[in-house]
Amino acid sequence: STPHVWRNVVFVNIGGSPPGGPPDVYAANGRVQANGSAIVAFDKSTGEVRWKTGDDLASYASPVLGRFEGRDIAYVFARSGLMAIDPASGKTLAAFPWRARKLESVNASSPVVVANEVFISETYELGSALVRFTGESFQEIWSDRGRRRQRAMALHWNTPIEHNGFLYGS
């Protein structure tokens, strides 16, 4: 993922497990313990850790900044799903579970934010979802949930773009 600079912090979708744990998910039979470092914010001048949040292993999606009711919100498509985070404090404001059951599954397409609506997509099993951020939760507007075929969009490594109310992606 790509780091995101916000004011005097750089936040990154890192993920991680405690020192001394198994070297990978296969050695751990898929049961690697997370250590609260799904998203980590660093001081952009000193590199000191400002905050950590989320109990997820690594994901590849880049953090995206949006605004809600006059304040900045960081949206991160972490390994287990979408998170809305206060970039100043690191407080997780809302979470929307969205991850395939496949062990190797990792969310890689970055969220697309338009006003308080967020589009997410993955390719292994679930497809896409559009949710509305309310300030304290996500409301599902639409999703591919339950569809085995004919998913609207199932993106893996790329992120669609929004233009005039339409999403374009491949």
XYZ file of C-alpha atoms in Angstrom:
170
model
C 0.000 0.000 0.000
C 0.961 3.625 -0.324
C 1.390 5.738 2.835
C -0.830 8.789 3.296
C 0.468 12.109 4.647
C -2.008 14.098 6.727
C -0.826 17.270 8.439
C 2.242 16.184 10.444
C 1.632 12.424 10.377
C 2.132 9.648 7.859
C -0.246 6.744 8.280
C 0.327 3.371 6.718
C -1.649 0.150 6.304
C 0.965 -2.095 7.939
C -0.574 -4.985 9.852
C 1.622 -7.124 12.003
C 1.992 -9.845 14.573
C 3.865 -10.008 17.876
C 7.624 -10.691 17.883
C 8.490 -14.366 18.154
C 5.329 -15.498 16.366
C 5.240 -17.869 13.393
C 7.052 -16.509 10.323
C 3.963 -16.605 8.075
C 0.289 -17.614 7.882
C 1.154 -21.070 6.572
C 3.478 -21.887 9.479
C 0.715 -20.709 11.830
C -1.945 -22.811 10.065
C -3.817 -19.573 9.334
C -3.992 -18.527 12.982
C -1.456 -15.715 13.216
C -2.119 -13.342 16.096
C -2.387 -9.644 15.259
C -0.825 -7.018 17.532
C -3.002 -3.920 17.142
C -0.960 -2.443 14.318
C -3.227 -2.714 11.285
C -2.779 1.026 10.743
C 0.192 2.911 12.186
C 0.719 6.679 12.144
C 4.223 8.125 12.356
C 5.375 11.688 12.985
C 6.504 12.770 9.522
C 9.560 14.626 10.872
C 10.857 12.250 13.544
C 9.432 8.850 12.561
C 8.066 8.340 16.075
C 4.876 6.288 16.313
C 1.918 8.594 17.021
C -0.777 5.917 17.210
C -1.671 2.363 16.196
C -5.124 0.923 15.628
C -6.825 -2.180 14.273
C -6.233 -5.820 14.947
C -5.462 -6.977 11.414
C -2.539 -8.484 9.585
C -1.190 -6.782 6.470
C -3.365 -5.610 3.607
C -2.338 -3.918 0.371
C -4.974 -1.196 0.033
C -3.801 2.388 0.502
C -5.431 4.686 3.076
C -7.746 7.318 1.595
C -8.801 10.565 3.221
C -12.362 11.877 3.119
C -14.424 14.480 4.966
C -17.512 13.977 7.072
C -19.396 16.826 8.723
C -16.390 19.137 8.506
C -13.760 16.720 9.829
C -11.182 14.516 8.141
C -11.725 10.762 8.148
C -9.170 8.141 7.088
C -10.722 5.175 5.299
C -8.633 2.014 5.200
C -9.555 -1.275 3.552
C -7.710 -3.468 6.037
C -7.396 -7.248 5.814
C -10.730 -7.916 7.532
C -12.676 -5.034 6.001
C -13.204 -1.290 5.836
C -12.271 0.961 8.747
C -13.074 4.646 9.349
C -10.407 6.239 11.543
C -9.919 9.648 13.132
C -6.486 10.548 11.686
C -5.633 12.814 14.645
C -6.162 10.256 17.421
C -6.178 6.900 15.652
C -9.583 6.069 17.117
C -11.494 3.578 14.994
C -14.886 5.161 14.390
C -16.529 2.358 12.402
C -15.761 -1.007 10.818
C -17.415 -2.921 7.978
C -16.309 -6.591 7.724
C -15.481 -7.546 4.114
C -13.021 -10.357 3.475
C -13.077 -13.674 1.645
C -12.655 -16.831 3.743
C -9.670 -17.971 1.652
C -6.482 -17.971 3.755
C -4.457 -16.103 1.122
C -7.136 -13.434 0.732
C -5.947 -9.888 1.249
C -7.794 -6.696 0.359
C -5.733 -4.833 -2.221
C -8.002 -2.336 -3.989
C -8.128 1.025 -2.209
C -11.492 2.453 -1.121
C -13.169 5.033 -3.342
C -14.727 7.840 -1.282
C -17.396 10.225 -2.565
C -18.905 12.430 0.158
C -19.879 9.948 2.898
C -20.180 6.926 0.602
C -17.352 4.430 0.229
C -16.933 1.755 -2.448
C -14.778 -1.312 -1.723
C -13.992 -4.352 -3.848
C -12.120 -7.640 -3.591
C -11.743 -10.479 -6.065
C -11.566 -13.803 -4.221
C -15.152 -14.320 -3.145
C -17.269 -11.357 -2.060
C -16.952 -8.823 -4.861
C -17.936 -5.232 -4.107
C -19.936 -3.170 -1.650
C -21.067 0.423 -1.356
C -21.521 1.717 2.186
C -22.518 5.007 3.794
C -20.516 6.338 6.741
C -22.823 7.792 9.424
C -20.154 9.056 11.799
C -20.302 5.987 14.032
C -21.094 3.083 11.697
C -21.318 1.966 8.084
C -24.687 1.282 6.468
C -24.639 -1.099 3.532
C -26.292 0.544 0.536
C -25.573 -2.196 -1.972
C -23.305 -5.220 -2.310
C -22.462 -8.363 -4.246
C -23.046 -10.323 -1.016
C -24.377 -13.806 -1.802
C -23.736 -13.645 -5.551
C -21.621 -16.475 -6.885
C -21.584 -15.142 -10.425
C -22.286 -11.863 -12.150
C -20.684 -9.690 -9.507
C -20.821 -6.026 -10.388
C -17.087 -5.548 -9.932
C -14.444 -7.817 -8.397
C -11.168 -5.903 -8.298
C -7.901 -7.285 -7.051
C -4.850 -5.048 -7.425
C -6.377 -2.007 -9.067
C -8.678 0.727 -7.765
C -11.521 2.172 -9.836
C -12.000 5.885 -10.345
C -15.221 7.815 -9.864
C -16.252 10.364 -12.484
C -19.641 12.116 -12.555
C -21.287 9.449 -10.406
C -19.917 6.449 -12.294
C -17.137 4.035 -11.360
C -14.636 2.994 -14.003
C -12.372 0.017 -13.403
C -11.220 -3.302 -14.775
